[in-house]
GROMACS .gro file of C-alpha atoms in nm:
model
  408
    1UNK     CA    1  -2.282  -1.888  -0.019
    2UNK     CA    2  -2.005  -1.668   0.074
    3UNK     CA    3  -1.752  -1.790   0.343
    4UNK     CA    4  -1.482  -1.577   0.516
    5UNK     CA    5  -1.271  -1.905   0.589
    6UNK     CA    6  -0.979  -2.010   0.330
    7UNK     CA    7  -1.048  -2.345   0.209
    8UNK     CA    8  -0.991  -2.660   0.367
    9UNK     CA    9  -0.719  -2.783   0.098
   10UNK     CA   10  -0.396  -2.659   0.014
   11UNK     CA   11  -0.470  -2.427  -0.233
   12UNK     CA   12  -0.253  -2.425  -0.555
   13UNK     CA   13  -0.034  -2.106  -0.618
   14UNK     CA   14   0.061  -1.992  -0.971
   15UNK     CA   15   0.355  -1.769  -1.013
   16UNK     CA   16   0.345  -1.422  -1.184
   17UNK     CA   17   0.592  -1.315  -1.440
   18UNK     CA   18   0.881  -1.094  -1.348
   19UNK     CA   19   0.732  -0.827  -1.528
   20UNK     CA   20   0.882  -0.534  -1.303
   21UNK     CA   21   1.267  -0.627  -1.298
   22UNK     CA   22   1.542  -0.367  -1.460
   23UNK     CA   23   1.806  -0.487  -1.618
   24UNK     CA   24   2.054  -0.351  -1.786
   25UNK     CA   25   2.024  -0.262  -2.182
   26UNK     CA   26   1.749  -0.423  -2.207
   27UNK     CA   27   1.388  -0.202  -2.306
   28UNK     CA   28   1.095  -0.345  -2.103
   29UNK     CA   29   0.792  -0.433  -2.313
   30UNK     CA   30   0.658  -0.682  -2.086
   31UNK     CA   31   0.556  -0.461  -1.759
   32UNK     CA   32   0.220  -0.305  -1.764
   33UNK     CA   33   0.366  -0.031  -1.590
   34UNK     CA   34   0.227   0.350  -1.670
   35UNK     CA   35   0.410   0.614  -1.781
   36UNK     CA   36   0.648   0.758  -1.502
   37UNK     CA   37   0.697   1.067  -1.645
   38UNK     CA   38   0.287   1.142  -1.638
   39UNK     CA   39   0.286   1.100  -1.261
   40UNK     CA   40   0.162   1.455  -1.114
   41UNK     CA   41   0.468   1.381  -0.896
   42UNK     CA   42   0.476   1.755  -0.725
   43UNK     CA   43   0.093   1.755  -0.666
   44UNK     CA   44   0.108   1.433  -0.545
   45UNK     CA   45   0.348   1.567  -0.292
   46UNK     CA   46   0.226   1.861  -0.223
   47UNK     CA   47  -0.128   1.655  -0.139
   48UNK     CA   48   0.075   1.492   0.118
   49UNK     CA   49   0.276   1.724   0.302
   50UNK     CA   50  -0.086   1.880   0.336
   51UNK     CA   51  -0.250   1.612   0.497
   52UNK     CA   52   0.041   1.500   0.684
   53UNK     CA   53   0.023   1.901   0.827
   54UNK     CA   54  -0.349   1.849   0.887
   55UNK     CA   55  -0.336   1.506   1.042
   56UNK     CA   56  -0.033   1.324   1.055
   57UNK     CA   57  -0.045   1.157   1.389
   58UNK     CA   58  -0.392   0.992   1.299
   59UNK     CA   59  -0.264   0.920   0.916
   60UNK     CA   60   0.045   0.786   0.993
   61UNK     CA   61  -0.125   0.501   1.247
   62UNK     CA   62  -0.320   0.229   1.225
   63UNK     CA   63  -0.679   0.300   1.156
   64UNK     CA   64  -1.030   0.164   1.138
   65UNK     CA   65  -1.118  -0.067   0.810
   66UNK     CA   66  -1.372   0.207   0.618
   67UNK     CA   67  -1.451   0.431   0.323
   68UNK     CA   68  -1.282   0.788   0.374
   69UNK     CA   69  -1.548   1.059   0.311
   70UNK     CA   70  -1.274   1.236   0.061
   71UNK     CA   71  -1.135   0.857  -0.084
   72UNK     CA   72  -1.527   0.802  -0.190
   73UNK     CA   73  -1.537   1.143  -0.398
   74UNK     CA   74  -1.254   1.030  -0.585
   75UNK     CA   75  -1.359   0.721  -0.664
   76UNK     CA   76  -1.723   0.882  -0.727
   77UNK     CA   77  -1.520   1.149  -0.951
   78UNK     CA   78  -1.369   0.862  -1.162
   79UNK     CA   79  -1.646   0.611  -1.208
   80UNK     CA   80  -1.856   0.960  -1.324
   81UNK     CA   81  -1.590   1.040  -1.600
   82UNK     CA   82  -1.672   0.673  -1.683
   83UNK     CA   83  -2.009   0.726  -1.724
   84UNK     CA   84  -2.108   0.506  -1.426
   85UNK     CA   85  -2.288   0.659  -1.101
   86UNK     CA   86  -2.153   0.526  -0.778
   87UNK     CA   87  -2.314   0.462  -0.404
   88UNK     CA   88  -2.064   0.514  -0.172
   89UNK     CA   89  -2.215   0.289   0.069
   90UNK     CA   90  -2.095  -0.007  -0.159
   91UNK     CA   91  -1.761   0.082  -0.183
   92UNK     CA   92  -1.477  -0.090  -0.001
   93UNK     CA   93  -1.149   0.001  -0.002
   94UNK     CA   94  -0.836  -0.203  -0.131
   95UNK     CA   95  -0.461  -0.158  -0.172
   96UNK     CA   96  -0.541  -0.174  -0.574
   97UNK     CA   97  -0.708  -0.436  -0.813
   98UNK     CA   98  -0.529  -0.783  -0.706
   99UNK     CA   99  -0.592  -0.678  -0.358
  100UNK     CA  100  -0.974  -0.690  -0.488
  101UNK     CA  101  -0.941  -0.973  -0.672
  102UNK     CA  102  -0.792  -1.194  -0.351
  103UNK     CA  103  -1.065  -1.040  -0.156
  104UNK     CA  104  -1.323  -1.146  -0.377
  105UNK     CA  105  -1.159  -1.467  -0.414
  106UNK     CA  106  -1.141  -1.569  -0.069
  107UNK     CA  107  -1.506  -1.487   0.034
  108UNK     CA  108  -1.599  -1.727  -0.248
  109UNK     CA  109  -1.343  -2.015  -0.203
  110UNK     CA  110  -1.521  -2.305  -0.094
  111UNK     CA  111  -1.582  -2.692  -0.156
  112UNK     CA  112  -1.609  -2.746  -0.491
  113UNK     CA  113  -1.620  -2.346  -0.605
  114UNK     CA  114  -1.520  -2.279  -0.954
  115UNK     CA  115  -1.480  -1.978  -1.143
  116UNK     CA  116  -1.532  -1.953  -1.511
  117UNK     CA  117  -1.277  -1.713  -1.663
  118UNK     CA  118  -1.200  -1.555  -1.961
  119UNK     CA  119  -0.866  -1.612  -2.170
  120UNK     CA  120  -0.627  -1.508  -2.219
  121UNK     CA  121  -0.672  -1.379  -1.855
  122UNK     CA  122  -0.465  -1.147  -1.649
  123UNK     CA  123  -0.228  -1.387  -1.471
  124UNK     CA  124  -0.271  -1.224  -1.135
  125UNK     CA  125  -0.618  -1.297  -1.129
  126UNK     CA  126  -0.544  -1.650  -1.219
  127UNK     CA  127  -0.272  -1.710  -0.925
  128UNK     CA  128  -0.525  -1.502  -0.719
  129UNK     CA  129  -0.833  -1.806  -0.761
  130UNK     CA  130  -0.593  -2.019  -0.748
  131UNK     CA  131  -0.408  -1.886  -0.430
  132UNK     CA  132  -0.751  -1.885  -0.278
  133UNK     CA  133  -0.841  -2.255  -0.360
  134UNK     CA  134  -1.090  -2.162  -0.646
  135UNK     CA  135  -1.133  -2.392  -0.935
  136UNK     CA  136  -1.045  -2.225  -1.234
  137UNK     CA  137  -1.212  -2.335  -1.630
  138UNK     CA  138  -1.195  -2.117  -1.903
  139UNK     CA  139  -1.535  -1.984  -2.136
  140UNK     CA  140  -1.465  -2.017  -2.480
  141UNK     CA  141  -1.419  -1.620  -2.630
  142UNK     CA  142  -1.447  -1.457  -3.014
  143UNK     CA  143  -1.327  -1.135  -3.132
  144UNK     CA  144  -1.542  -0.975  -2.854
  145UNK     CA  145  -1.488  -1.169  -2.590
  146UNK     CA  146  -1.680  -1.440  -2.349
  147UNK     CA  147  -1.957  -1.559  -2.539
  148UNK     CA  148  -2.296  -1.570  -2.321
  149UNK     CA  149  -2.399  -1.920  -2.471
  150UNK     CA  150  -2.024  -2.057  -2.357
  151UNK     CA  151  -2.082  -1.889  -2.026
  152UNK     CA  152  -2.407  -2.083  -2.012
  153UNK     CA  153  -2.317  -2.425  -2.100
  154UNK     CA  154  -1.941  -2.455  -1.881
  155UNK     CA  155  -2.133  -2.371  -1.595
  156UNK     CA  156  -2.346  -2.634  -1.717
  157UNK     CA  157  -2.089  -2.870  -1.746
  158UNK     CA  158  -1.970  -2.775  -1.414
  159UNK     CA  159  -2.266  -2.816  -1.248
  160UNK     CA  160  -2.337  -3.197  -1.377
  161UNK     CA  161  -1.983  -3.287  -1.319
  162UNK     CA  162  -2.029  -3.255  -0.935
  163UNK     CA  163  -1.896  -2.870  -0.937
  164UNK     CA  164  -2.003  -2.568  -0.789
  165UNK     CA  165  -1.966  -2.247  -1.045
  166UNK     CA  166  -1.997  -1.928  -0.818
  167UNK     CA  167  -1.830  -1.658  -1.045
  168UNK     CA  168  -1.771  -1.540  -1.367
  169UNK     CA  169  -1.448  -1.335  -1.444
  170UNK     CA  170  -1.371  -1.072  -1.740
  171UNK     CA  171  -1.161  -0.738  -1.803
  172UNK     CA  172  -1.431  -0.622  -2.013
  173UNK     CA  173  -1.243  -0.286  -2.130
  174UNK     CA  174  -0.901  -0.262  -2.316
  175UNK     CA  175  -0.855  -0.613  -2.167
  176UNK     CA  176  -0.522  -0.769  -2.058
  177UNK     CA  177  -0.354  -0.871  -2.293
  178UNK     CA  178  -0.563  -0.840  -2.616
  179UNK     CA  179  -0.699  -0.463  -2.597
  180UNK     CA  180  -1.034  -0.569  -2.697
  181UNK     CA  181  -1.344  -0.364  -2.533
  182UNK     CA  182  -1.673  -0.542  -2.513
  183UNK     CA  183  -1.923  -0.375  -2.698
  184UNK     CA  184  -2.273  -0.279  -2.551
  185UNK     CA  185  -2.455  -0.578  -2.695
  186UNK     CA  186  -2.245  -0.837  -2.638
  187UNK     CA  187  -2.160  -0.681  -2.229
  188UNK     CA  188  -2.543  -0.724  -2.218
  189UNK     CA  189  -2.567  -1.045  -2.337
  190UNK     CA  190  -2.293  -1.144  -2.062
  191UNK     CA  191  -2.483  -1.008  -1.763
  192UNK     CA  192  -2.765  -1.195  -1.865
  193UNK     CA  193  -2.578  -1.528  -1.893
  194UNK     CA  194  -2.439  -1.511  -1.582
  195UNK     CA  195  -2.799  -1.402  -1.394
  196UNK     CA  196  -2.912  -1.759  -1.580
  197UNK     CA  197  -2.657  -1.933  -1.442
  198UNK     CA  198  -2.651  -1.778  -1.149
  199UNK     CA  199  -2.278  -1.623  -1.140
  200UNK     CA  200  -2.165  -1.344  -0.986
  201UNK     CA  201  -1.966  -1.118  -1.221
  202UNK     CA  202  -1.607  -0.978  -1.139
  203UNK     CA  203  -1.571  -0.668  -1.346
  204UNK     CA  204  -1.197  -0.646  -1.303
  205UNK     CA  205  -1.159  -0.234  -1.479
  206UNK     CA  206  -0.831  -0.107  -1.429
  207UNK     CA  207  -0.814   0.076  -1.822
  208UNK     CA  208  -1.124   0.187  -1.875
  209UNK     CA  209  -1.074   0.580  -1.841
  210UNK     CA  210  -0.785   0.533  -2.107
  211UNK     CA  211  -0.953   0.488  -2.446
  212UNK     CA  212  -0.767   0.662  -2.695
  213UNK     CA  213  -0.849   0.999  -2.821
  214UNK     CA  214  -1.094   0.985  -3.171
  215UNK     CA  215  -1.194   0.626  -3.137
  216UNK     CA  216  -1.552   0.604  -3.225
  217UNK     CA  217  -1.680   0.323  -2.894
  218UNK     CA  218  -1.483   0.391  -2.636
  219UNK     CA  219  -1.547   0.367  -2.217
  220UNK     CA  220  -1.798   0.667  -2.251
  221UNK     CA  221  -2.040   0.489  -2.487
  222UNK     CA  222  -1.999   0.128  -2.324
  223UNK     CA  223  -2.162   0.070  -1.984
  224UNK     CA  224  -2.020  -0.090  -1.680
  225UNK     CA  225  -2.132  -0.432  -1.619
  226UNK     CA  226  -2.220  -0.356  -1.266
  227UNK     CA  227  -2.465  -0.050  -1.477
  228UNK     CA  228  -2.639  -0.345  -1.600
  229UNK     CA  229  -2.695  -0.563  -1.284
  230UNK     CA  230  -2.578  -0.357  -0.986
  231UNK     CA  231  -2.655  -0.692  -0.740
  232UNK     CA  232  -2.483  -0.938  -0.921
  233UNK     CA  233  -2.148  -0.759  -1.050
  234UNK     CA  234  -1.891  -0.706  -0.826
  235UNK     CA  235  -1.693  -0.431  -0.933
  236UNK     CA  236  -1.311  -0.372  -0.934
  237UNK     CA  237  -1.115  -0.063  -0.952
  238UNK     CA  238  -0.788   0.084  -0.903
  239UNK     CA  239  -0.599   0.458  -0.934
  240UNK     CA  240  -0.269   0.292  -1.033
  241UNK     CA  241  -0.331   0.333  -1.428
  242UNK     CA  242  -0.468   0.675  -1.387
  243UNK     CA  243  -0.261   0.854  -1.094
  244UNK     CA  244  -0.004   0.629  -0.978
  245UNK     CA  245   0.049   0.229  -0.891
  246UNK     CA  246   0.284   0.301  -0.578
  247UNK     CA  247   0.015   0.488  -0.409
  248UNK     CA  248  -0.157   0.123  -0.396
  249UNK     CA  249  -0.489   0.252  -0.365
  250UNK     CA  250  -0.795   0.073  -0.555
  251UNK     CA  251  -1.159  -0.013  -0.448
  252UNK     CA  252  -1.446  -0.296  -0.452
  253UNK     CA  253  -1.788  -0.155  -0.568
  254UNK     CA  254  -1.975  -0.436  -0.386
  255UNK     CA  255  -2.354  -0.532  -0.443
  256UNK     CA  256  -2.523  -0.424  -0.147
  257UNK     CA  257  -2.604  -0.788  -0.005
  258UNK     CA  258  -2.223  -0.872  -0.066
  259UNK     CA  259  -2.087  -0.594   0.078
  260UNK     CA  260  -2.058  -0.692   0.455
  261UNK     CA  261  -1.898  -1.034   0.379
  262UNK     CA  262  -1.665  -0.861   0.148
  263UNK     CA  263  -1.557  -0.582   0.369
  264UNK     CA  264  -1.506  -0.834   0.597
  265UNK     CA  265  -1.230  -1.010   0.387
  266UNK     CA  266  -1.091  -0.718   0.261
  267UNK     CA  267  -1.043  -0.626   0.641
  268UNK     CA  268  -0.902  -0.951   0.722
  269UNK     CA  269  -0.607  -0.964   0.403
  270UNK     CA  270  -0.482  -0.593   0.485
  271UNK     CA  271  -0.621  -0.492   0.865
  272UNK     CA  272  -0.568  -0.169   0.813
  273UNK     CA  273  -0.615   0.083   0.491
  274UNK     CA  274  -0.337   0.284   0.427
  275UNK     CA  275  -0.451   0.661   0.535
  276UNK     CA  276  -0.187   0.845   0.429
  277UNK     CA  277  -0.231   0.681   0.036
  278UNK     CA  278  -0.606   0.719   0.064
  279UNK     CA  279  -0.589   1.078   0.188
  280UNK     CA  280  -0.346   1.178  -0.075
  281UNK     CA  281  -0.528   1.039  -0.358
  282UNK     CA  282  -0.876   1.245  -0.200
  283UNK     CA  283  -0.689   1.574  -0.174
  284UNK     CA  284  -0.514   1.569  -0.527
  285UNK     CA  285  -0.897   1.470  -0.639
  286UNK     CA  286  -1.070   1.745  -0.465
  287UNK     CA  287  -0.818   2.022  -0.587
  288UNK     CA  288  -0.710   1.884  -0.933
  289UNK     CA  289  -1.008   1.651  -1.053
  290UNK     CA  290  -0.959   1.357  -1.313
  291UNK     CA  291  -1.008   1.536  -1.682
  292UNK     CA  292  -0.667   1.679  -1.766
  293UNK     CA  293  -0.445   1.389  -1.624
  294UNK     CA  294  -0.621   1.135  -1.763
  295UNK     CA  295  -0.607   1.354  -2.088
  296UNK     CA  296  -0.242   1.329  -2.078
  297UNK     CA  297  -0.220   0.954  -2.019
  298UNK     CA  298  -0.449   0.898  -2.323
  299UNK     CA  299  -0.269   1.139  -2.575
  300UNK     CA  300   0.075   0.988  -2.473
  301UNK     CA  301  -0.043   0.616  -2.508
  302UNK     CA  302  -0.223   0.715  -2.823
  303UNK     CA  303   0.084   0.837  -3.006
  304UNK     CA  304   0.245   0.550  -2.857
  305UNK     CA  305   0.083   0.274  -2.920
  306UNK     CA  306   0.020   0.447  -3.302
  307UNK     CA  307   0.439   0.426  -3.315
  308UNK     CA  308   0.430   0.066  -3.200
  309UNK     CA  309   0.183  -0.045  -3.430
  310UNK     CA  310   0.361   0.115  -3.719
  311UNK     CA  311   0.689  -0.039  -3.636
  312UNK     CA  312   0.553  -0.421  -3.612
  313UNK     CA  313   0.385  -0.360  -3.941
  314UNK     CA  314   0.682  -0.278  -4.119
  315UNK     CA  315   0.948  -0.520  -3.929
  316UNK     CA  316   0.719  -0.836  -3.912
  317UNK     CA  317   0.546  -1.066  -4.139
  318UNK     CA  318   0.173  -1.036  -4.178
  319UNK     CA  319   0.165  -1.363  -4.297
  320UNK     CA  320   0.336  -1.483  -3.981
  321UNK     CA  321   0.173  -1.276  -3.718
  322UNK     CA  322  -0.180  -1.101  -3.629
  323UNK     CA  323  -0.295  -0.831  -3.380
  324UNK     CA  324  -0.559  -0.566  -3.368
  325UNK     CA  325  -0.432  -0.209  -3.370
  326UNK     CA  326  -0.494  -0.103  -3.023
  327UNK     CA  327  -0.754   0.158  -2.934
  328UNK     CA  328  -0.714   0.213  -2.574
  329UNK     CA  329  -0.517   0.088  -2.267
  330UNK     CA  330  -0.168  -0.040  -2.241
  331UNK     CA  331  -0.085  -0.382  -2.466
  332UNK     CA  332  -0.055  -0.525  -2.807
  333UNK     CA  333  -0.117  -0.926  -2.830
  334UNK     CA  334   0.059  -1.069  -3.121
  335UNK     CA  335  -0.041  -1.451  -3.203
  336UNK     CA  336   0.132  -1.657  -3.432
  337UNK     CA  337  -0.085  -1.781  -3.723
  338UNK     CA  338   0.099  -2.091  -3.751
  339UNK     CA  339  -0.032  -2.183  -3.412
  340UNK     CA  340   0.332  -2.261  -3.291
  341UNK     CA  341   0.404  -2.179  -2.894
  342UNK     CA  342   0.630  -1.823  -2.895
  343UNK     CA  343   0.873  -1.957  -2.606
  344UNK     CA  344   1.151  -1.973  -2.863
  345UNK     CA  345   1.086  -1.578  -2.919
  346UNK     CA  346   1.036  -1.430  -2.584
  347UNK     CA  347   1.407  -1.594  -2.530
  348UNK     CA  348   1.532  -1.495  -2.813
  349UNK     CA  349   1.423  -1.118  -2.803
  350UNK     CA  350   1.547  -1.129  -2.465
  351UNK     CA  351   1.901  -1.197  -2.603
  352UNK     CA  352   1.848  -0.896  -2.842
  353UNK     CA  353   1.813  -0.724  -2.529
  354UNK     CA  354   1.352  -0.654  -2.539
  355UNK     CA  355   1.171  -0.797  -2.261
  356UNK     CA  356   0.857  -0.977  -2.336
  357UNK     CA  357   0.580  -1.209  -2.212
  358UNK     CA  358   0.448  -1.517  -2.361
  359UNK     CA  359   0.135  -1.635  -2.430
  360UNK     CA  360   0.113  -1.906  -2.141
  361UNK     CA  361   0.121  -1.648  -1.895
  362UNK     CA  362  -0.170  -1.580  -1.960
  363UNK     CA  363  -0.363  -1.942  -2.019
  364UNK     CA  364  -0.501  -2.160  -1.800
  365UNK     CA  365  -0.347  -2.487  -1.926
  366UNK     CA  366  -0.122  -2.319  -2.240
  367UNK     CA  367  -0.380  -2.241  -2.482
  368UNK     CA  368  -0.264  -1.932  -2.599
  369UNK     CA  369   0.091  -2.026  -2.625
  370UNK     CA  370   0.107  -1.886  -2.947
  371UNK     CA  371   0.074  -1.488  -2.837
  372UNK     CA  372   0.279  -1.241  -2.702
  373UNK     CA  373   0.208  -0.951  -2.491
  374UNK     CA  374   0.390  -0.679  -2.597
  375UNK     CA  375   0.335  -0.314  -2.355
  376UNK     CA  376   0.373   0.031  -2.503
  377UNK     CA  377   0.290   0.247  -2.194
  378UNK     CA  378   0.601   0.266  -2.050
  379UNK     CA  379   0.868   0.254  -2.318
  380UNK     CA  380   1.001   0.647  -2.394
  381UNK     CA  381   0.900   0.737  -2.719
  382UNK     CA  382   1.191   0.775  -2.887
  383UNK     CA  383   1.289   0.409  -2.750
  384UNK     CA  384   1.004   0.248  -2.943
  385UNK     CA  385   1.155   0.160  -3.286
  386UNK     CA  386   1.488   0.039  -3.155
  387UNK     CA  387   1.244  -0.179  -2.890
  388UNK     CA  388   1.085  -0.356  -3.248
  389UNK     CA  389   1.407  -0.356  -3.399
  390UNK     CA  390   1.531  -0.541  -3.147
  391UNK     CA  391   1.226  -0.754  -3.122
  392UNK     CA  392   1.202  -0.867  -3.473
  393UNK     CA  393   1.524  -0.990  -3.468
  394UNK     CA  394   1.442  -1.195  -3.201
  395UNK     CA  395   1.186  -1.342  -3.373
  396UNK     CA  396   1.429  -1.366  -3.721
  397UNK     CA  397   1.672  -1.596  -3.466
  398UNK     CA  398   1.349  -1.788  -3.317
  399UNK     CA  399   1.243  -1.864  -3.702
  400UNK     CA  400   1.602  -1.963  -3.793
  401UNK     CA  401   1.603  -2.204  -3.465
  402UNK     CA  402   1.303  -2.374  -3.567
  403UNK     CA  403   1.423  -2.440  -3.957
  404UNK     CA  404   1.700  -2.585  -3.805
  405UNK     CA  405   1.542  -2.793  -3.592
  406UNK     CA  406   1.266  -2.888  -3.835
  407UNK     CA  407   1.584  -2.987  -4.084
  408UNK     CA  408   1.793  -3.227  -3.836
   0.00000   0.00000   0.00000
């Protein structure tokens, strides 16, 4: 049962990673930040000296908590070049994903409420159910992902040791960190794990548009989770990966018997929308449409991530390290075979001057201290080899540290 009231105890917060600092000579790897030079910049501006000529008195002031008529054709635009119709009479809007993911969070928090997640997970939306008071326990995941009969038997487990599982969590498309897409089969098998044991799904979505040009399953071909089970997925997108993040404009696509409650929450954490964001992003929309930016993000991040891939297979040792070539969205996750935390390695390629982030970001109680999220999105090009350079060195010193240390 869904409650708008934050939970009686003091919940526990978890910190994020300083993934958006500058700092001086050092190339930033660790940020999943897109591309600034893609941002439509002039159109963007253009859109708003527009609507601020049309309306700027009423967009510049506080306003009522609902779904702009032009802010809904966007959205409807996007989720269509995903393949994914849209009723505009679930959506609810949000100042982008983790604004979603609170929301959602919140409405849920309760005695006892747990939420079975995925890992690695996005850190945000770990500090978000934790922030809220949500139990957190992680589903056991293969090359594809959550596996339905884990889902099945942790909420099990939850349920006979005196806990109450509510919701499931994934990043089911070019997930953060690993890149990995679900494919059809196994997103099926996860909706129908979760209607067993009676979870409500977060789809959190934010890369899905950016598949890679060529590759053979890609967001076209895979459906939506909420496609599968429109009233039990919940539904979370954002425009900061495929127009731009300071715009802070994202959306819940709600199941029609959450929607109230949700809107409610959503309502409560911001109070007011932000028109003059939500406008913008409606009027670049209506006179510039999805297709050819999102194009350009995707052929960018293609060559790049292409480059990237290159470079760690020729600067680090396969018998050392493992990823998956990366087919769409914005990260590579490098684990260490050995099994050995990478702690020693962030540092160190920090002191080469290469910002990272380690693998217990992104755990719930350090079980993938072994990886490393590495982002390709928004290093230039022609910064990309002297970024690996730089990196492999770091984890030359790291390797040197340890024989040392192994040998006193």
């Amino acid at each position: 049962m869904l409650t708008t009231a934050l939970p009686p105890t003091r919940p526990t917060r978890s910190s994020l990673p300083r993934l958006f600092d500058t700092v001086a000579d050092t190339i930033n790897l660790a940020g999943g930040l897109p591309d600034p030079k893609l941002f439509p910049s002039s159109d963007i501006s253009d859109a708003m000296r527009s609507m601020l000529r049309l309306g700027g008195r009423t967009l510049l002031q506080y306003s009522t908590y609902r779904m702009p008529d032009a802010l809904a054709a966007a959205i409807t635009g996007a989720m269509e070049f995903r393949g994914a119709p849209v009723n505009a009479a679930d959506l609810i809007p949000t100042a982008g994903s983790q604004n979603g993911l609170l929301t959602v969070a919140l409405a849920f928090a309760g005695s006892g409420a747990t939420v079975l997640c995925e890992t690695p997970i996005y850190p945000g939306a770990a500090a978000a159910f934790r922030t809220a008071g949500l139990h957190t326990v992680a589903v056991e995941s293969d090359c594809e992902g959550p596996t339905p009969e884990s889902i099945r038997t942790v909420a099990a487990d939850v349920r006979r040791t005196g806990g109450h599982p509510v919701l499931l969590y994934t990043n089911p498309t070019f997930h953060n960190p690993t890149g990995r897409s679900l494919s059809a089969d196994r997103r099926g098998g996860i909706v129908e794990a979760a209607a067993s044991a009676e979870l409500t799904v977060i789809e959190d979505d934010p890369y899905a548009l950016l598949s890679f040009p060529g590759v053979t399953i890609d967001n076209r071909t895979a459906p939506t989770l909420r496609s599968l089970d429109p009233q039990r997925v919940i539904h979370l997108g954002t425009f900061s990966k495929i127009l731009a993040p300071g715009l802070r404009c994202g959306w819940i696509e709600s199941p029609a018997a959450l929607a109230d409650e949700l809107r409610t929450v959503a309502e409560i954490t911001t109070l007011s929308p932000a028109p003059l964001a939500q406008a913008t992003v409606g009027r670049y929309y209506a006179k510039h449409g999805w297709l050819d930016l999102v194009d350009a993000f995707r052929t960018v991040y293609a060559r790049r991530a292409a480059l990237m891939d290159a470079q760690l297979a020729e600067r680090l040792d396969p018998g050392e390290w493992e990823w998956q070539s990366p087919r769409g969205g914005f990260y590579i996750w490098l684990r260490r075979r050995d099994g050995y935390p990478t702690a020693s390695v962030v540092d160190h390629a920090a002191a080469q001057g290469v910002s990272t982030v380690g693998g217990s970001h992104f755990s719930l109680s350090d079980e993938h201290a072994d990886g490393i999220r590495l982002s390709f999105s928004h290093v230039p090009d022609g910064s990309v080899v002297e970024a690996v350079t730089r990196f492999a060195a770091g984890v030359t010193a790291a390797r040197a540290d340890e024989t040392e240390r192994a040998a006193s």
